Amino acid sequence: MTDVLDELHWRGLVAQTTDEAALRSALAEGPITYYAGFDPTAQSLHVGHMVQLLNMRRLQLAGHRPLALVGGATGLIGDPRPTTERSMQSRDVVAEWVERIRGQIEPFLDFEGASAARMVNNLDWTGQMSAIDFLRDVGRHFRVGTMISKDIVARRLQSDEGISFTEFSYQVLQGMDFRELYTRYGCTLQLGGSDQWGNLLSGVELIRKTEGVAAHAMTSPLITKADGTKMGKSEGGAVWLDPELTSPYAFYQFWLNQADADVVKYLKVFTFRSREEIGELEQAVAERPFAREAQRALAGDLTTLVHGQGATDAVIAASQALFGKGELRDLDEPTLAGAVAELPRTTAKAGDLLVDVFVGAGLVDSRSAARRAVAEGGAYVNNVKVTSDEQELTAADLLHGRYAVLRRGKRTLAVAAAG
């Protein structure tokens, strides 16, 4: 239990701590109880949330006890964003999202044994509290001058829109959560992202004032790419943990496509691979970048962690089959759908001339170009070579009755979807 803080530092996962020497001592004397909170401001967590989920798991593996808080109360408000007010969701929607996110958190933690995790919901202690009790018992411990000096609040106050009292009160609610978890479970450490530092300190200070105890806070840095931009978004938007929002295939491809300049850092942050394993992969990046061994390790580890080994195996099989190294007909429909989701596409039906389908998909510029591709042996449907420029798309070509994978040459792909 004494090495976990050094491990987090090595992985680049410590941005700020309240008192590192005191925290190190508490961890060494442990086990301690700690928590991280996840607000249901969307129906799914995204890859950015994985930093705290994995930090929780690392501390649990070191013998400490995690509390995973899903904010059924704070999710009704949402923490302030840098620019504009959040759109509030109905209570029913937030309650549904709470259950979805609980299910996404559970695979990351162990809920049995001496260091068993516990799932908690701040609506349990906030929902029945009156406004008078909130103001008398909690609000009186917070100073407005301190609250408005918090970075996110200060920025919103300087904006044209300003900030509502609702979002302004978020830091009080989060501080109350920390104190409640201290009194209920002896929780003395809160984890969060560096953008949450002010909110974490609110809880530390509330516990000090009301309980006379020195609690701890620790943040992780915002994970960025080598060019300084924020990690966690693809061209289509956020990369979600929910397979209905981001398919396992797209999830795998997101990690596989990480740049050589970023992949070693991401292996440290997002995987449980040892220093030796990561060192070997770092050497592979330097010596054999074309092989993308580090990216494959990263993509495989994370897809298995989030979606399971079966999904990873299916994704790899789909990747190979798209380029003729496997049988497309063996892929189940969700995997195939995920594999072709980002490909250029056209609508087609049985009986359409394949030369027209290839033109419609943008694989060639014209019918004459399509005929040349066929004559040169460079046109394929579901990895089967097209042998005649009079050949038609058949019902059997539409896999699962929906998709035909088109290929020109070795690597130029598109999909014809039944329409």
GROMACS .gro file of C-alpha atoms in nm, residues 101-327:
model
  227
  101ILE     CA    1  -2.371   0.491  -1.533
  102ARG     CA    2  -2.376   0.262  -1.231
  103GLY     CA    3  -2.362  -0.029  -1.472
  104GLN     CA    4  -2.067   0.123  -1.655
  105ILE     CA    5  -1.871   0.180  -1.333
  106GLU     CA    6  -1.923  -0.165  -1.184
  107PRO     CA    7  -1.680  -0.359  -1.412
  108PHE     CA    8  -1.391  -0.134  -1.308
  109LEU     CA    9  -1.413  -0.214  -0.937
  110ASP     CA   10  -1.430  -0.519  -0.712
  111PHE     CA   11  -1.738  -0.524  -0.487
  112GLU     CA   12  -1.626  -0.818  -0.272
  113GLY     CA   13  -1.345  -0.882  -0.027
  114ALA     CA   14  -1.163  -0.673   0.231
  115SER     CA   15  -1.135  -0.372   0.000
  116ALA     CA   16  -1.484  -0.405  -0.144
  117ALA     CA   17  -1.616  -0.107  -0.335
  118ARG     CA   18  -1.948   0.055  -0.254
  119MET     CA   19  -2.179   0.242  -0.491
  120VAL     CA   20  -2.346   0.552  -0.345
  121ASN     CA   21  -2.593   0.814  -0.469
  122ASN     CA   22  -2.594   1.164  -0.323
  123LEU     CA   23  -2.968   1.191  -0.379
  124ASP     CA   24  -3.002   0.960  -0.076
  125TRP     CA   25  -2.894   1.237   0.162
  126THR     CA   26  -2.974   1.545  -0.043
  127GLY     CA   27  -3.322   1.458  -0.166
  128GLN     CA   28  -3.491   1.487   0.173
  129MET     CA   29  -3.302   1.796   0.292
  130SER     CA   30  -3.503   2.116   0.314
  131ALA     CA   31  -3.372   2.445   0.180
  132ILE     CA   32  -3.363   2.584   0.536
  133ASP     CA   33  -3.154   2.291   0.659
  134PHE     CA   34  -2.921   2.325   0.360
  135LEU     CA   35  -2.865   2.695   0.427
  136ARG     CA   36  -2.834   2.665   0.808
  137ASP     CA   37  -2.630   2.345   0.836
  138VAL     CA   38  -2.413   2.365   0.524
  139GLY     CA   39  -2.430   2.703   0.356
  140ARG     CA   40  -2.314   2.897   0.661
  141HIS     CA   41  -1.971   2.731   0.640
  142PHE     CA   42  -1.901   2.871   0.292
  143ARG     CA   43  -1.773   3.221   0.222
  144VAL     CA   44  -1.896   3.390  -0.094
  145GLY     CA   45  -1.561   3.560  -0.155
  146THR     CA   46  -1.388   3.223  -0.166
  147MET     CA   47  -1.659   3.072  -0.383
  148ILE     CA   48  -1.646   3.341  -0.651
  149SER     CA   49  -1.268   3.323  -0.667
  150LYS     CA   50  -1.284   2.963  -0.796
  151ASP     CA   51  -1.156   2.961  -1.152
  152ILE     CA   52  -1.465   2.829  -1.327
  153VAL     CA   53  -1.697   3.062  -1.135
  154ALA     CA   54  -1.474   3.363  -1.198
  155ARG     CA   55  -1.474   3.293  -1.571
  156ARG     CA   56  -1.850   3.258  -1.582
  157LEU     CA   57  -1.899   3.580  -1.385
  158GLN     CA   58  -1.691   3.761  -1.644
  159SER     CA   59  -1.892   3.617  -1.934
  160ASP     CA   60  -2.199   3.777  -2.089
  161GLU     CA   61  -2.423   3.500  -1.956
  162GLY     CA   62  -2.292   3.502  -1.599
  163ILE     CA   63  -2.379   3.213  -1.368
  164SER     CA   64  -2.704   3.114  -1.201
  165PHE     CA   65  -2.735   3.056  -0.828
  166THR     CA   66  -2.814   2.694  -0.915
  167GLU     CA   67  -2.477   2.625  -1.073
  168PHE     CA   68  -2.302   2.854  -0.826
  169SER     CA   69  -2.425   2.627  -0.545
  170TYR     CA   70  -2.274   2.315  -0.702
  171GLN     CA   71  -1.950   2.344  -0.506
  172VAL     CA   72  -2.149   2.353  -0.182
  173LEU     CA   73  -2.331   2.033  -0.277
  174GLN     CA   74  -2.005   1.858  -0.367
  175GLY     CA   75  -1.848   1.972  -0.040
  176MET     CA   76  -2.148   1.834   0.144
  177ASP     CA   77  -2.105   1.501  -0.035
  178PHE     CA   78  -1.749   1.466   0.092
  179ARG     CA   79  -1.855   1.540   0.449
  180GLU     CA   80  -2.145   1.298   0.426
  181LEU     CA   81  -1.919   1.020   0.301
  182TYR     CA   82  -1.676   1.098   0.583
  183THR     CA   83  -1.945   1.070   0.849
  184ARG     CA   84  -2.105   0.760   0.697
  185TYR     CA   85  -1.801   0.563   0.581
  186GLY     CA   86  -1.491   0.736   0.717
  187CYS     CA   87  -1.396   0.860   0.368
  188THR     CA   88  -1.088   1.085   0.388
  189LEU     CA   89  -0.976   1.123   0.024
  190GLN     CA   90  -1.153   1.257  -0.282
  191LEU     CA   91  -1.024   1.205  -0.637
  192GLY     CA   92  -1.105   1.423  -0.936
  193GLY     CA   93  -0.980   1.599  -1.244
  194SER     CA   94  -0.768   1.909  -1.213
  195ASP     CA   95  -1.062   2.121  -1.328
  196GLN     CA   96  -1.244   2.006  -1.012
  197TRP     CA   97  -0.976   2.124  -0.770
  198GLY     CA   98  -1.186   2.408  -0.627
  199ASN     CA   99  -1.483   2.180  -0.565
  200LEU     CA  100  -1.261   1.921  -0.396
  201LEU     CA  101  -1.120   2.185  -0.164
  202SER     CA  102  -1.474   2.284  -0.066
  203GLY     CA  103  -1.524   1.939   0.084
  204VAL     CA  104  -1.183   1.934   0.251
  205GLU     CA  105  -1.256   2.269   0.413
  206LEU     CA  106  -1.609   2.171   0.520
  207ILE     CA  107  -1.480   1.858   0.693
  208ARG     CA  108  -1.211   2.061   0.868
  209LYS     CA  109  -1.461   2.319   0.993
  210THR     CA  110  -1.735   2.083   1.103
  211GLU     CA  111  -1.549   1.765   1.199
  212GLY     CA  112  -1.207   1.895   1.296
  213VAL     CA  113  -1.041   1.642   1.064
  214ALA     CA  114  -0.780   1.693   0.792
  215ALA     CA  115  -0.916   1.523   0.481
  216HIS     CA  116  -0.729   1.486   0.153
  217ALA     CA  117  -0.787   1.574  -0.213
  218MET     CA  118  -0.593   1.462  -0.517
  219THR     CA  119  -0.646   1.554  -0.881
  220SER     CA  120  -0.521   1.416  -1.208
  221PRO     CA  121  -0.414   1.641  -1.493
  222LEU     CA  122  -0.627   1.698  -1.797
  223ILE     CA  123  -0.512   1.436  -2.048
  224THR     CA  124  -0.395   1.604  -2.365
  225LYS     CA  125  -0.240   1.506  -2.696
  226ALA     CA  126   0.117   1.593  -2.788
  227ASP     CA  127  -0.013   1.899  -2.974
  228GLY     CA  128  -0.178   2.028  -2.658
  229THR     CA  129  -0.538   1.959  -2.760
  230LYS     CA  130  -0.779   1.770  -2.536
  231MET     CA  131  -0.782   1.392  -2.562
  232GLY     CA  132  -1.112   1.206  -2.572
  233LYS     CA  133  -1.295   1.313  -2.884
  234SER     CA  134  -1.305   1.165  -3.231
  235GLU     CA  135  -1.420   1.346  -3.541
  236GLY     CA  136  -1.774   1.238  -3.458
  237GLY     CA  137  -1.767   1.378  -3.104
  238ALA     CA  138  -1.713   1.217  -2.764
  239VAL     CA  139  -1.596   0.855  -2.740
  240TRP     CA  140  -1.855   0.694  -2.514
  241LEU     CA  141  -1.836   0.377  -2.303
  242ASP     CA  142  -2.189   0.281  -2.404
  243PRO     CA  143  -2.161   0.047  -2.707
  244GLU     CA  144  -2.484   0.189  -2.848
  245LEU     CA  145  -2.325   0.535  -2.870
  246THR     CA  146  -1.971   0.430  -2.966
  247SER     CA  147  -1.948   0.078  -3.107
  248PRO     CA  148  -1.672  -0.151  -2.979
  249TYR     CA  149  -1.523  -0.132  -3.330
  250ALA     CA  150  -1.512   0.250  -3.324
  251PHE     CA  151  -1.382   0.240  -2.967
  252TYR     CA  152  -1.098   0.008  -3.067
  253GLN     CA  153  -1.016   0.217  -3.373
  254PHE     CA  154  -1.004   0.536  -3.164
  255TRP     CA  155  -0.721   0.394  -2.953
  256LEU     CA  156  -0.552   0.220  -3.247
  257ASN     CA  157  -0.530   0.555  -3.428
  258GLN     CA  158  -0.343   0.737  -3.151
  259ALA     CA  159  -0.023   0.907  -3.260
  260ASP     CA  160   0.320   0.764  -3.179
  261ALA     CA  161   0.388   1.081  -2.978
  262ASP     CA  162   0.092   1.007  -2.747
  263VAL     CA  163   0.064   0.631  -2.719
  264VAL     CA  164   0.323   0.567  -2.445
  265LYS     CA  165   0.164   0.831  -2.223
  266TYR     CA  166  -0.177   0.674  -2.279
  267LEU     CA  167  -0.044   0.328  -2.196
  268LYS     CA  168   0.066   0.468  -1.859
  269VAL     CA  169  -0.262   0.647  -1.793
  270PHE     CA  170  -0.516   0.398  -1.924
  271THR     CA  171  -0.369   0.049  -1.880
  272PHE     CA  172  -0.239  -0.170  -1.603
  273ARG     CA  173   0.069  -0.276  -1.795
  274SER     CA  174   0.390  -0.279  -1.594
  275ARG     CA  175   0.682  -0.042  -1.635
  276GLU     CA  176   0.874  -0.317  -1.808
  277GLU     CA  177   0.594  -0.389  -2.057
  278ILE     CA  178   0.545  -0.022  -2.134
  279GLY     CA  179   0.920   0.022  -2.172
  280GLU     CA  180   0.927  -0.256  -2.430
  281LEU     CA  181   0.637  -0.101  -2.620
  282GLU     CA  182   0.807   0.239  -2.609
  283GLN     CA  183   1.112   0.080  -2.769
  284ALA     CA  184   0.887  -0.077  -3.033
  285VAL     CA  185   0.746   0.267  -3.117
  286ALA     CA  186   1.098   0.400  -3.168
  287GLU     CA  187   1.229   0.105  -3.367
  288ARG     CA  188   0.921  -0.030  -3.552
  289PRO     CA  189   0.660   0.248  -3.564
  290PHE     CA  190   0.499   0.095  -3.874
  291ALA     CA  191   0.400  -0.213  -3.672
  292ARG     CA  192   0.193  -0.003  -3.428
  293GLU     CA  193   0.250  -0.256  -3.152
  294ALA     CA  194   0.190  -0.003  -2.876
  295GLN     CA  195  -0.134   0.116  -3.032
  296ARG     CA  196  -0.257  -0.241  -3.071
  297ALA     CA  197  -0.177  -0.313  -2.708
  298LEU     CA  198  -0.356   0.003  -2.597
  299ALA     CA  199  -0.663  -0.063  -2.812
  300GLY     CA  200  -0.684  -0.427  -2.710
  301ASP     CA  201  -0.645  -0.363  -2.338
  302LEU     CA  202  -0.905  -0.088  -2.325
  303THR     CA  203  -1.161  -0.254  -2.549
  304THR     CA  204  -1.138  -0.567  -2.335
  305LEU     CA  205  -1.164  -0.364  -2.015
  306VAL     CA  206  -1.476  -0.178  -2.129
  307HIS     CA  207  -1.650  -0.427  -2.359
  308GLY     CA  208  -1.499  -0.768  -2.279
  309GLN     CA  209  -1.259  -1.006  -2.451
  310GLY     CA  210  -1.527  -1.134  -2.686
  311ALA     CA  211  -1.589  -0.786  -2.824
  312THR     CA  212  -1.216  -0.732  -2.872
  313ASP     CA  213  -1.180  -1.059  -3.060
  314ALA     CA  214  -1.477  -0.968  -3.282
  315VAL     CA  215  -1.336  -0.623  -3.356
  316ILE     CA  216  -0.996  -0.761  -3.454
  317ALA     CA  217  -1.163  -1.021  -3.675
  318ALA     CA  218  -1.370  -0.747  -3.839
  319SER     CA  219  -1.063  -0.531  -3.900
  320GLN     CA  220  -0.888  -0.818  -4.072
  321ALA     CA  221  -1.195  -0.924  -4.270
  322LEU     CA  222  -1.249  -0.576  -4.412
  323PHE     CA  223  -0.918  -0.606  -4.594
  324GLY     CA  224  -0.955  -0.961  -4.712
  325LYS     CA  225  -0.783  -1.140  -4.425
  326GLY     CA  226  -1.095  -1.300  -4.285
  327GLU     CA  227  -1.453  -1.395  -4.370
   0.00000   0.00000   0.00000
